[in-house]
């Protein structure tokens, strides 16, 4: 039985994967109060078109209504909202100019921009997708009104949900306006406790990845807070500075914890529970209480206990460090003590500098006109143009459903293509059946608003599975289409969705457009280069050097590796005939993650007086990693050729760097070496 389960291909098993997430009740309430009431208001006032457009805008905003702070919500909802309004303006202007075959090249151009935006990060990728969707719907849905008015109605619907996001929130702990950021930092401590509890077990690496994701979310929340303060020219408050210090303490504690995880030894439960006390202190405002007793059995354990003490000092502090104090604590002392014992909490100034450097490094190398951006854009543009052309041939009056369906399927960063097409078809069929059944049971003109409200309430819960999300969106879109004057559209939508899924499967698997080396290789290459920068800094940094640069490089490396892992997991679940001729991307990413872990452990050991490796040994490892990144960067390189590079021998008297050399050999083997 176990062998049979293992024999199921990833591309066939992926459509049935279900995410286990808590129910976002506040988001469910917001969804119920958005599309349905807006559509109902349009019906009640005798102006259905504004209700449809506002409901459409709130639906698109609801797709982006994910957990996070108020400021992250503004960014994650607000930027796609502006893109949706702009897309509506473009589409309505195209409609006003008259439908025709010239729509195909126009949509090709918009789709290329949308697809190229996939390389710029998830928020801008969602903005590009929604701009493309509203361009198609604005050009196809027969609604009266000027283009600028339609765009404003869509924007108003998005802003209505954003307003509800600011008003209807989950119960907040004590702490006032900073509770969102405080919760994000508390989650870091919780994830750290989970990672320490899993040390030495099979769940250690997944727990460390969850810790990295929690650090990314807290990093984003605090950076947005600082950006808001700068834009409003508002001085940072004491609570914010204290929270920044505590996040800096959390990152230092995480660095020492990664070294403990690298040692792969189970830890006493009291050690794992110490970070949990900090999380509780952030949520309740009470002191963290007693922590685990210090121990210096290894360099990693000594660094962890020192970082734990620094965190306790940061939590006991009622006033943030001044800039002078932070600068003083970051400077080395003359007594030769290890760096981790010389500095206290990193301080507000130091933490803000680190966060800023991380953000700057993360934004590098994401060109929309680079090779990956061009390939992404071409894949989306060809699918949309083909869908629009087929739709104009088959059903010129209701052509928009085919390319709109393809919009939510073809973007390569959204998930495996086969899995999304299967779930899209299944969800559309289920949504159509539910909507048709409601039409038979309910009477009057108000029932589409009820269905739109039900779909809006289901949408936040439906993030667990794409088929369920498709059901929610189908209920809402069919409600909009019904009110806009096409009550017989439900049955046609199944046929249109089937055709769109077929087009996406064919076009999306064309040789150039489906090559994982082009879609995944650039992210893996970027991750390897970030790993090499971090490793080089660890091996070449002077003793007692300011840790800000190391912190920034480590965070940038983990972030790049997280993006590479997501892309590699998507590629592993794709339906590809030539899968065996591509590198094992997941194994390469996993090995690179272990290199960053080992380099972090090496940094901790060097801080505690370990023997510093020779220049030749350090350069040999860095050159090997750089050579592998350069080899993978060229998509024309044959995958069955050797990756050139220096000989990777074990490093004498250094277990961490010996581990780095072993993982480099692993990368060399799985990336195509003979």
Short mmCIF file of N, CA and C in Angstrom, two decimals, residues 2 28 30 50 67-68 333 358 430 477 498 543 547 591:
data_model
loop_
_atom_site.label_atom_id
_atom_site.label_comp_id
_atom_site.label_asym_id
_atom_site.label_seq_id
_atom_site.Cartn_x
_atom_site.Cartn_y
_atom_site.Cartn_z
N UNK A 2 1.92 1.22 0.79
CA UNK A 2 2.81 2.38 0.85
C UNK A 2 3.51 2.59 -0.48
N UNK A 28 -14.24 36.32 6.76
CA UNK A 28 -15.54 35.78 6.32
C UNK A 28 -16.63 36.83 6.48
N UNK A 30 -16.20 40.08 6.52
CA UNK A 30 -15.97 41.12 5.53
C UNK A 30 -16.47 40.69 4.15
N UNK A 50 -23.65 49.87 -11.75
CA UNK A 50 -22.70 50.23 -10.68
C UNK A 50 -22.57 49.16 -9.60
N UNK A 67 -4.42 37.16 5.99
CA UNK A 67 -3.99 37.59 7.34
C UNK A 67 -2.76 38.47 7.28
N UNK A 68 -2.69 39.41 8.20
CA UNK A 68 -1.55 40.32 8.27
C UNK A 68 -1.94 41.59 9.00
N UNK A 333 34.76 45.44 22.01
CA UNK A 333 35.52 45.87 23.18
C UNK A 333 36.95 45.34 23.07
N UNK A 358 18.16 44.47 4.12
CA UNK A 358 17.47 43.27 3.64
C UNK A 358 16.51 43.64 2.53
N UNK A 430 -19.14 22.79 -10.22
CA UNK A 430 -19.85 22.83 -8.93
C UNK A 430 -20.53 24.18 -8.72
N UNK A 477 -19.36 35.66 -9.88
CA UNK A 477 -19.34 36.15 -11.26
C UNK A 477 -20.66 35.85 -11.97
N UNK A 498 -14.30 24.61 -20.24
CA UNK A 498 -13.65 23.42 -20.80
C UNK A 498 -12.72 23.79 -21.94
N UNK A 543 36.89 39.67 12.84
CA UNK A 543 36.31 39.39 14.16
C UNK A 543 35.75 40.67 14.79
N UNK A 547 27.35 43.24 13.07
CA UNK A 547 26.59 42.12 12.51
C UNK A 547 25.50 42.52 11.54
N UNK A 591 19.88 21.58 -0.59
CA UNK A 591 21.31 21.62 -0.28
C UNK A 591 21.77 23.05 0.00
#
